[in-house]
CSV table of C-alpha atoms in Angstrom, one decimal:
chain,number,residue,atom,x,y,z
A,1046,UNK,CA,35.4,28.7,175.9
A,1047,UNK,CA,36.2,26.9,179.2
A,1048,UNK,CA,32.5,26.9,180.3
A,1049,UNK,CA,31.3,25.4,177.0
A,1050,UNK,CA,34.0,22.8,177.0
A,1051,UNK,CA,33.4,21.8,180.6
A,1052,UNK,CA,29.7,21.2,179.8
A,1053,UNK,CA,30.5,19.2,176.8
A,1054,UNK,CA,33.1,17.1,178.7
A,1055,UNK,CA,30.5,16.3,181.4
A,1056,UNK,CA,28.1,15.2,178.7
A,1057,UNK,CA,30.8,13.1,177.0
A,1058,UNK,CA,31.9,11.3,180.1
A,1059,UNK,CA,28.6,10.9,182.0
A,1060,UNK,CA,25.5,11.5,179.9
A,1061,UNK,CA,26.0,10.6,176.3
A,1062,UNK,CA,23.9,7.6,175.3
A,1063,UNK,CA,25.9,4.5,174.3
A,1064,UNK,CA,25.0,3.7,170.7
A,1065,UNK,CA,23.9,0.1,170.1
A,1066,UNK,CA,26.9,-1.3,168.3
A,1067,UNK,CA,24.7,-3.9,166.5
A,1068,UNK,CA,23.4,-1.0,164.5
A,1069,UNK,CA,26.8,0.1,163.2
A,1070,UNK,CA,27.8,-0.6,159.6
A,1071,UNK,CA,30.2,-3.5,159.4
A,1072,UNK,CA,31.9,-3.1,156.1
A,1073,UNK,CA,35.2,-4.4,154.7
A,1074,UNK,CA,35.1,-2.5,151.5
A,1075,UNK,CA,32.7,-0.7,149.1
A,1076,UNK,CA,31.3,-2.6,146.1
A,1077,UNK,CA,33.6,-2.7,143.0
A,1078,UNK,CA,31.2,-4.0,140.4
A,1079,UNK,CA,30.5,-1.8,137.4
A,1080,UNK,CA,26.9,-1.1,138.5
A,1081,UNK,CA,27.9,-0.3,142.1
A,1082,UNK,CA,30.1,2.8,142.0
A,1083,UNK,CA,31.3,4.7,145.0
A,1084,UNK,CA,28.7,7.4,144.4
A,1085,UNK,CA,25.9,4.8,144.4
A,1086,UNK,CA,27.2,3.3,147.6
A,1087,UNK,CA,27.0,6.7,149.3
A,1088,UNK,CA,23.6,7.3,147.8
A,1089,UNK,CA,22.0,4.1,148.9
A,1090,UNK,CA,23.4,4.5,152.5
A,1091,UNK,CA,23.1,8.3,152.9
A,1092,UNK,CA,20.8,9.4,150.1
A,1093,UNK,CA,23.7,11.7,149.0
A,1094,UNK,CA,25.2,10.9,145.6
A,1095,UNK,CA,28.5,12.3,144.6
A,1096,UNK,CA,27.5,14.3,141.5
A,1097,UNK,CA,29.7,16.2,139.1
A,1098,UNK,CA,29.9,19.9,138.4
A,1099,UNK,CA,31.8,21.3,141.4
A,1100,UNK,CA,34.8,23.5,142.0
A,1101,UNK,CA,36.2,23.0,145.5
A,1102,UNK,CA,39.1,24.8,147.2
A,1103,UNK,CA,40.9,23.9,150.4
A,1104,UNK,CA,41.0,26.8,152.9
A,1105,UNK,CA,43.6,26.5,155.7
A,1106,UNK,CA,43.6,28.2,159.1
A,1107,UNK,CA,42.8,31.9,159.4
A,1108,UNK,CA,42.5,32.4,155.6
A,1109,UNK,CA,38.9,31.3,156.1
A,1110,UNK,CA,38.1,34.8,157.3
A,1111,UNK,CA,39.6,36.3,154.1
A,1112,UNK,CA,37.2,34.0,152.1
A,1113,UNK,CA,34.2,34.9,154.3
A,1114,UNK,CA,34.9,38.6,154.0
A,1115,UNK,CA,35.1,38.3,150.2
A,1116,UNK,CA,31.9,36.2,150.0
A,1117,UNK,CA,30.0,38.7,152.1
A,1118,UNK,CA,31.1,41.6,149.9
A,1119,UNK,CA,30.3,39.7,146.7
A,1120,UNK,CA,26.8,38.7,147.8
A,1121,UNK,CA,24.0,40.0,145.5
A,1122,UNK,CA,20.9,38.5,147.2
A,1123,UNK,CA,21.7,36.7,150.5
A,1124,UNK,CA,24.3,35.7,153.0
A,1125,UNK,CA,23.5,32.9,155.5
A,1126,UNK,CA,25.8,32.0,158.4
A,1127,UNK,CA,25.3,29.2,160.9
A,1128,UNK,CA,28.0,28.8,163.6
A,1129,UNK,CA,28.6,26.9,166.8
A,1130,UNK,CA,31.1,29.5,168.0
A,1131,UNK,CA,30.7,33.3,167.4
A,1132,UNK,CA,32.3,35.5,170.1
A,1133,UNK,CA,33.3,39.2,170.4
A,1134,UNK,CA,36.6,40.6,169.2
A,1135,UNK,CA,38.5,39.7,166.1
A,1136,UNK,CA,37.6,38.2,163.7
A,1137,UNK,CA,33.9,38.9,164.6
A,1138,UNK,CA,34.5,42.6,164.2
A,1139,UNK,CA,35.8,42.1,160.7
A,1140,UNK,CA,32.8,40.1,159.6
A,1141,UNK,CA,30.3,42.5,161.2
A,1142,UNK,CA,32.0,45.3,159.3
A,1143,UNK,CA,31.7,43.4,156.0
A,1144,UNK,CA,28.1,42.7,156.7
A,1145,UNK,CA,27.4,46.3,157.5
A,1146,UNK,CA,29.0,47.3,154.2
A,1147,UNK,CA,27.4,44.6,152.0
A,1148,UNK,CA,25.6,45.6,148.8
A,1149,UNK,CA,22.1,47.1,149.2
A,1150,UNK,CA,19.3,44.6,149.2
A,1151,UNK,CA,21.3,41.6,150.4
A,1152,UNK,CA,19.4,39.7,153.1
A,1153,UNK,CA,21.6,38.6,156.0
A,1154,UNK,CA,20.5,35.7,158.3
A,1155,UNK,CA,22.7,34.6,161.1
A,1156,UNK,CA,22.1,31.5,163.3
A,1157,UNK,CA,24.3,30.7,166.3
A,1158,UNK,CA,24.4,28.0,169.0
A,1159,UNK,CA,24.3,29.6,172.5
A,1160,UNK,CA,26.5,26.9,174.1
A,1161,UNK,CA,29.5,27.7,172.0
A,1162,UNK,CA,28.7,31.4,171.4
A,1163,UNK,CA,29.6,32.8,174.8
A,1164,UNK,CA,29.0,36.6,175.3
A,1165,UNK,CA,27.2,36.8,172.0
A,1166,UNK,CA,24.8,39.5,173.1
A,1167,UNK,CA,27.0,42.4,172.0
A,1168,UNK,CA,27.7,40.7,168.7
A,1169,UNK,CA,24.0,40.1,168.2
A,1170,UNK,CA,23.3,43.8,168.7
A,1171,UNK,CA,26.0,44.8,166.2
A,1172,UNK,CA,24.6,42.3,163.7
A,1173,UNK,CA,21.0,43.6,164.2
A,1174,UNK,CA,22.3,47.2,163.8
A,1175,UNK,CA,23.9,46.0,160.5
A,1176,UNK,CA,20.4,44.9,159.3
A,1177,UNK,CA,20.9,41.1,159.9
A,1178,UNK,CA,18.2,38.8,161.2
A,1179,UNK,CA,19.8,36.9,164.1
A,1180,UNK,CA,18.4,33.8,165.7
A,1181,UNK,CA,19.6,31.5,168.5
A,1182,UNK,CA,19.4,27.8,168.0
A,1183,UNK,CA,17.7,26.0,170.9
A,1184,UNK,CA,18.1,28.7,173.5
A,1185,UNK,CA,19.5,27.6,176.9
A,1186,UNK,CA,17.4,28.8,179.8
A,1187,UNK,CA,17.7,28.5,183.5
A,1188,UNK,CA,20.6,27.9,185.9
A,1189,UNK,CA,23.3,25.5,184.8
A,1190,UNK,CA,22.4,22.7,187.3
A,1191,UNK,CA,18.8,22.6,186.1
A,1192,UNK,CA,19.6,22.4,182.3
A,1193,UNK,CA,18.1,19.5,180.4
A,1194,UNK,CA,21.1,17.3,179.5
A,1195,UNK,CA,19.4,15.9,176.4
A,1196,UNK,CA,18.8,19.4,175.1
A,1197,UNK,CA,22.4,20.5,175.8
A,1198,UNK,CA,23.8,17.5,173.9
A,1199,UNK,CA,21.8,18.1,170.7
A,1200,UNK,CA,23.6,21.3,169.7
A,1201,UNK,CA,24.2,23.0,166.3
A,1202,UNK,CA,27.9,22.1,165.8
A,1203,UNK,CA,27.8,23.0,162.1
A,1204,UNK,CA,30.0,25.7,160.6
A,1205,UNK,CA,28.2,26.8,157.4
A,1206,UNK,CA,28.2,29.9,155.2
A,1207,UNK,CA,26.1,30.2,152.0
A,1208,UNK,CA,26.3,33.1,149.6
A,1209,UNK,CA,23.5,33.7,147.1
A,1210,UNK,CA,22.7,29.9,147.2
A,1211,UNK,CA,25.7,29.6,144.9
A,1212,UNK,CA,28.8,29.4,147.1
A,1213,UNK,CA,29.2,27.5,150.3
A,1214,UNK,CA,31.9,27.4,152.9
A,1215,UNK,CA,32.2,24.7,155.7
A,1216,UNK,CA,34.8,23.2,157.9
A,1217,UNK,CA,36.0,23.3,161.5
A,1218,UNK,CA,36.3,27.1,162.0
A,1219,UNK,CA,34.6,29.2,164.7
A,1220,UNK,CA,34.3,32.9,164.6
A,1221,UNK,CA,36.8,33.7,167.4
A,1222,UNK,CA,40.4,34.5,167.9
A,1223,UNK,CA,41.6,30.9,168.1
A,1224,UNK,CA,41.1,30.6,164.4
A,1225,UNK,CA,43.2,33.6,163.4
A,1226,UNK,CA,46.7,33.3,162.2
A,1227,UNK,CA,48.3,30.3,160.6
A,1228,UNK,CA,48.7,27.8,163.4
A,1229,UNK,CA,52.1,29.3,164.2
A,1230,UNK,CA,51.8,29.0,167.9
A,1231,UNK,CA,49.5,27.6,170.7
A,1232,UNK,CA,47.1,30.5,170.6
A,1233,UNK,CA,46.3,29.9,166.9
A,1234,UNK,CA,44.6,26.6,166.1
A,1235,UNK,CA,45.2,24.3,163.1
A,1236,UNK,CA,42.1,23.9,161.0
A,1237,UNK,CA,40.7,23.1,157.6
A,1238,UNK,CA,37.7,24.4,155.6
A,1239,UNK,CA,36.5,24.2,152.0
A,1240,UNK,CA,34.9,26.7,149.7
A,1241,UNK,CA,32.6,25.0,147.2
A,1242,UNK,CA,30.6,26.0,144.1
A,1243,UNK,CA,28.2,23.6,142.3
A,1244,UNK,CA,25.1,21.6,142.9
A,1245,UNK,CA,25.9,20.5,146.5
A,1246,UNK,CA,25.6,24.1,147.6
A,1247,UNK,CA,21.9,23.7,147.2
A,1248,UNK,CA,22.0,21.0,149.9
A,1249,UNK,CA,24.1,23.3,152.1
A,1250,UNK,CA,21.3,25.9,151.8
A,1251,UNK,CA,18.7,23.3,152.7
A,1252,UNK,CA,20.7,22.4,155.8
A,1253,UNK,CA,20.8,26.1,156.8
A,1254,UNK,CA,17.0,26.5,156.0
A,1255,UNK,CA,16.1,23.5,158.2
A,1256,UNK,CA,18.0,24.8,161.2
A,1257,UNK,CA,16.7,28.3,160.5
A,1258,UNK,CA,13.1,27.1,160.6
A,1259,UNK,CA,13.6,25.3,163.8
A,1260,UNK,CA,14.9,28.5,165.3
A,1261,UNK,CA,11.7,30.3,164.3
A,1262,UNK,CA,12.8,31.7,161.0
A,1263,UNK,CA,10.6,31.9,157.9
A,1264,UNK,CA,11.0,29.9,154.8
A,1265,UNK,CA,13.8,31.2,152.6
A,1266,UNK,CA,12.7,32.9,149.4
A,1267,UNK,CA,12.9,31.1,146.0
A,1268,UNK,CA,15.9,33.1,144.9
A,1269,UNK,CA,17.9,31.4,147.7
A,1270,UNK,CA,17.7,28.2,145.7
A,1271,UNK,CA,18.9,29.1,142.2
A,1272,UNK,CA,19.5,26.4,139.6
A,1273,UNK,CA,23.2,25.6,139.7
A,1274,UNK,CA,25.0,24.5,136.6
A,1275,UNK,CA,28.4,22.9,136.4
A,1276,UNK,CA,31.2,24.9,138.0
A,1277,UNK,CA,34.0,22.3,137.6
A,1278,UNK,CA,35.0,18.7,137.3
A,1279,UNK,CA,34.8,17.6,140.9
A,1280,UNK,CA,32.1,15.3,142.1
A,1281,UNK,CA,30.7,16.1,145.6
A,1282,UNK,CA,27.9,15.5,148.1
A,1283,UNK,CA,27.0,17.4,151.2
A,1284,UNK,CA,26.2,15.3,154.3
A,1285,UNK,CA,24.1,17.1,156.9
A,1286,UNK,CA,23.7,14.9,160.0
A,1287,UNK,CA,21.4,15.3,163.0
A,1288,UNK,CA,20.6,13.3,166.1
A,1289,UNK,CA,20.0,9.6,165.6
A,1290,UNK,CA,19.8,7.1,168.4
A,1291,UNK,CA,21.3,4.2,166.4
A,1292,UNK,CA,23.0,5.2,163.2
A,1293,UNK,CA,23.3,8.9,162.3
A,1294,UNK,CA,24.4,10.1,158.8
A,1295,UNK,CA,27.6,11.3,160.4
A,1296,UNK,CA,28.4,7.8,161.5
A,1297,UNK,CA,27.4,6.3,158.2
A,1298,UNK,CA,29.5,8.8,156.3
A,1299,UNK,CA,32.6,8.1,158.5
A,1300,UNK,CA,32.3,4.3,158.1
A,1301,UNK,CA,31.6,4.5,154.4
A,1302,UNK,CA,34.6,6.7,153.8
A,1303,UNK,CA,36.9,4.3,155.7
A,1304,UNK,CA,35.4,1.4,153.8
A,1305,UNK,CA,36.2,3.1,150.5
A,1306,UNK,CA,40.0,3.1,151.1
A,1307,UNK,CA,42.1,0.7,149.0
A,1308,UNK,CA,45.6,2.3,149.2
A,1309,UNK,CA,45.6,5.3,151.6
A,1310,UNK,CA,43.5,6.4,154.5
A,1311,UNK,CA,44.7,9.6,156.3
A,1312,UNK,CA,42.6,11.0,159.0
A,1313,UNK,CA,42.9,14.3,160.9
A,1314,UNK,CA,40.5,14.7,163.8
A,1315,UNK,CA,40.5,17.0,166.8
A,1316,UNK,CA,38.3,14.8,169.1
A,1317,UNK,CA,39.3,11.3,168.1
A,1318,UNK,CA,37.4,8.8,170.3
A,1319,UNK,CA,36.6,6.0,167.8
A,1320,UNK,CA,33.7,3.6,168.4
A,1321,UNK,CA,34.3,-0.1,168.3
A,1322,UNK,CA,33.1,-0.3,164.7
A,1323,UNK,CA,35.4,2.5,163.6
A,1324,UNK,CA,38.4,0.9,165.3
A,1325,UNK,CA,37.5,-2.5,163.8
A,1326,UNK,CA,37.4,-1.0,160.3
A,1327,UNK,CA,40.7,0.9,160.7
A,1328,UNK,CA,42.4,-2.4,161.7
A,1329,UNK,CA,40.7,-4.2,158.8
A,1330,UNK,CA,42.1,-1.6,156.4
A,1331,UNK,CA,45.6,-2.2,157.8
A,1332,UNK,CA,45.1,-5.9,157.1
A,1333,UNK,CA,44.1,-5.1,153.6
A,1334,UNK,CA,47.4,-3.3,153.0
A,1335,UNK,CA,46.0,0.3,153.3
A,1336,UNK,CA,48.3,3.0,154.6
A,1337,UNK,CA,46.3,4.1,157.6
A,1338,UNK,CA,47.4,7.2,159.4
A,1339,UNK,CA,45.7,9.3,162.1
A,1340,UNK,CA,46.7,12.8,163.1
A,1341,UNK,CA,45.3,14.1,166.4
A,1342,UNK,CA,46.0,16.9,168.9
A,1343,UNK,CA,49.1,16.5,171.1
A,1344,UNK,CA,50.2,18.6,174.1
A,1345,UNK,CA,48.0,21.5,173.1
A,1346,UNK,CA,44.4,20.3,173.6
A,1347,UNK,CA,41.5,22.4,174.8
A,1348,UNK,CA,39.7,19.6,176.7
A,1349,UNK,CA,42.0,17.5,178.8
A,1350,UNK,CA,39.6,14.6,179.6
A,1351,UNK,CA,38.9,14.2,175.9
A,1352,UNK,CA,42.6,14.1,175.2
A,1353,UNK,CA,42.9,11.3,177.8
A,1354,UNK,CA,40.1,9.4,176.1
A,1355,UNK,CA,41.8,9.9,172.8
A,1356,UNK,CA,45.0,8.4,174.1
A,1357,UNK,CA,43.0,5.5,175.6
A,1358,UNK,CA,42.2,4.4,172.1
A,1359,UNK,CA,45.9,4.1,171.0
A,1360,UNK,CA,47.0,0.7,172.3
A,1361,UNK,CA,44.6,-1.4,170.2
A,1362,UNK,CA,45.1,0.7,167.1
A,1363,UNK,CA,48.9,0.9,167.3
A,1364,UNK,CA,49.2,-2.9,168.0
A,1365,UNK,CA,47.2,-3.5,164.9
A,1366,UNK,CA,49.4,-1.4,162.7
A,1367,UNK,CA,47.5,2.0,162.6
A,1368,UNK,CA,50.1,4.9,162.6
A,1369,UNK,CA,49.3,7.8,164.9
A,1370,UNK,CA,50.8,11.3,165.1
A,1371,UNK,CA,50.2,14.0,167.7
A,1372,UNK,CA,50.4,17.6,166.4
A,1373,UNK,CA,52.7,19.7,168.5
A,1374,UNK,CA,52.4,23.4,167.3
A,1375,UNK,CA,48.9,24.2,168.6
A,1376,UNK,CA,45.5,22.7,169.0
A,1377,UNK,CA,44.8,20.6,165.9
A,1378,UNK,CA,41.1,21.2,165.2
A,1379,UNK,CA,40.7,19.8,161.7
A,1380,UNK,CA,38.1,17.2,160.8
A,1381,UNK,CA,39.3,15.7,157.5
A,1382,UNK,CA,39.6,12.3,155.8
A,1383,UNK,CA,41.7,11.5,152.7
A,1384,UNK,CA,41.1,8.3,150.8
A,1385,UNK,CA,43.5,7.1,148.0
A,1386,UNK,CA,44.2,9.7,145.3
A,1387,UNK,CA,40.8,11.4,144.9
A,1388,UNK,CA,38.4,11.2,147.8
A,1389,UNK,CA,38.3,13.9,150.5
A,1390,UNK,CA,36.0,14.8,153.4
A,1391,UNK,CA,36.2,18.2,155.2
A,1392,UNK,CA,33.6,19.5,157.6
A,1393,UNK,CA,32.6,19.9,161.3
A,1394,UNK,CA,32.3,16.2,162.0
A,1395,UNK,CA,34.5,14.8,164.8
A,1396,UNK,CA,35.0,11.2,165.7
A,1397,UNK,CA,33.4,11.4,169.1
A,1398,UNK,CA,30.1,10.3,170.5
A,1399,UNK,CA,28.5,13.8,170.3
A,1400,UNK,CA,29.3,14.3,166.6
A,1401,UNK,CA,28.4,10.7,165.6
A,1402,UNK,CA,25.2,10.5,167.6
A,1403,UNK,CA,23.6,13.7,168.9
A,1404,UNK,CA,24.8,17.0,167.4
A,1405,UNK,CA,23.9,18.6,164.1
A,1406,UNK,CA,27.0,18.2,161.9
A,1407,UNK,CA,28.0,18.7,158.3
A,1408,UNK,CA,30.7,17.6,155.9
A,1409,UNK,CA,31.5,17.9,152.2
A,1410,UNK,CA,32.5,14.7,150.5
A,1411,UNK,CA,34.5,15.4,147.4
A,1412,UNK,CA,35.9,13.2,144.5
A,1413,UNK,CA,38.6,15.4,143.1
A,1414,UNK,CA,42.4,14.6,142.6
A,1415,UNK,CA,43.3,18.2,142.9
A,1416,UNK,CA,41.6,18.7,146.3
A,1417,UNK,CA,43.0,15.4,147.5
A,1418,UNK,CA,46.5,16.5,146.5
A,1419,UNK,CA,46.1,19.7,148.4
A,1420,UNK,CA,44.8,17.8,151.5
A,1421,UNK,CA,47.7,15.3,151.2
A,1422,UNK,CA,50.3,18.1,151.1
A,1423,UNK,CA,48.7,19.8,154.1
A,1424,UNK,CA,48.7,16.4,156.0
A,1425,UNK,CA,52.4,15.8,155.2
A,1426,UNK,CA,53.2,19.4,156.3
A,1427,UNK,CA,51.4,18.7,159.6
A,1428,UNK,CA,53.4,15.5,160.1
A,1429,UNK,CA,56.6,17.5,160.1
A,1430,UNK,CA,55.2,19.3,163.2
A,1431,UNK,CA,54.0,16.2,164.9
A,1432,UNK,CA,55.3,13.3,167.0
A,1433,UNK,CA,54.6,9.8,165.9
A,1434,UNK,CA,53.5,7.5,168.6
A,1435,UNK,CA,55.2,4.1,168.3
A,1436,UNK,CA,53.7,0.9,169.7
A,1437,UNK,CA,57.0,-0.3,171.2
A,1438,UNK,CA,57.3,2.9,173.3
A,1439,UNK,CA,53.6,3.2,174.0
A,1440,UNK,CA,53.2,-0.2,175.6
A,1441,UNK,CA,56.0,0.7,178.1
A,1442,UNK,CA,54.3,4.0,179.2
A,1443,UNK,CA,54.1,4.6,183.0
A,1444,UNK,CA,51.4,3.6,185.4
A,1445,UNK,CA,50.2,7.2,186.0
A,1446,UNK,CA,49.7,7.8,182.3
A,1447,UNK,CA,47.7,4.5,182.0
A,1448,UNK,CA,45.5,5.5,184.9
A,1449,UNK,CA,45.0,9.0,183.4
A,1450,UNK,CA,43.8,7.4,180.1
A,1451,UNK,CA,41.3,5.3,182.0
A,1452,UNK,CA,39.7,8.1,184.0
A,1453,UNK,CA,37.1,9.2,181.5
A,1454,UNK,CA,36.1,5.5,181.0
A,1455,UNK,CA,35.7,5.1,184.8
A,1456,UNK,CA,33.4,8.1,185.0
A,1457,UNK,CA,30.9,6.8,182.4
A,1458,UNK,CA,30.5,4.6,179.4
A,1459,UNK,CA,30.2,7.2,176.7
A,1460,UNK,CA,31.2,5.1,173.7
């Protein structure tokens, strides 16, 4: 964990290309005319409409492994897993056991990123013995000092499981012990995922297939893409983002979601380093009367320089009326956005330069009052375990704290 984090921090603070801010979206709000619905706004910017026919369930913390175990055992034709982090121990052993005991004839394909999946060799052997085809995404070769920085930055950060092309699971989870439990202490992280049924699962399967092909895998068979009828009333779209020098789909999605807010914009994000455009839009929403709240990690943070950079963004936002809370129980690893009473975003997409510019990310955008209510309840519960940062107190913080916040910016311009 520490090795991967150290590499990523080095890239963040010294080597991440600075996006040209002229290419950011500068939006005050989404269109409101009858012929310009929210779905059409997402479609014309991302090519991803929010289409009906979905059932989506919020999955919190370690319960994601209950869900994955159930989906593996329910599979009839295929189970596909893409993960940035897969490491030995629990919960890996539980999932390997479920894969070993899956129904006869179920194809198993596993794709992992080597930067996050430390000591994966033993897991890979166990998966192969269970009859899974295992591939490594953009293998890392050579000694650490000689690594190609550009190749290291363009990692597979997606967390994606697709069962039979019919059910998809995504979120912030990794397959490792930090995601066990219920965020009841520092060793168990706070995170959010979603389980989805409906047409967007086809796009989740496409995202897996594209990464799989790049890793040397064959085309998936036709039965991996079944026709999907309506599974519920929710509208949804799946946003799979990959590297873009100027304006990635992850960046577009983030800015569009902020622009959509009219009454409420609640953000949970584990690596919150907002670009100028994101900061501008958050402040604009406050001016429009939107209740803008940001929940970020507090004292339990896995990457100290990123925590410092996160805190360096506070002053401008707090002064402009954005409310900020720091989660105190454990590392807060969620990547969610809640807009008004019906729009939710859950996935792997952080608000940092790597997620918004270089890495492969994914998020599910959902229009559904029930899911929004569940996400709001979770957010309110998290605020009970968080400390609000107030502007009056923040502007009086000490010199050493101010210097610590500026350290990452002095090392390199990574925004």
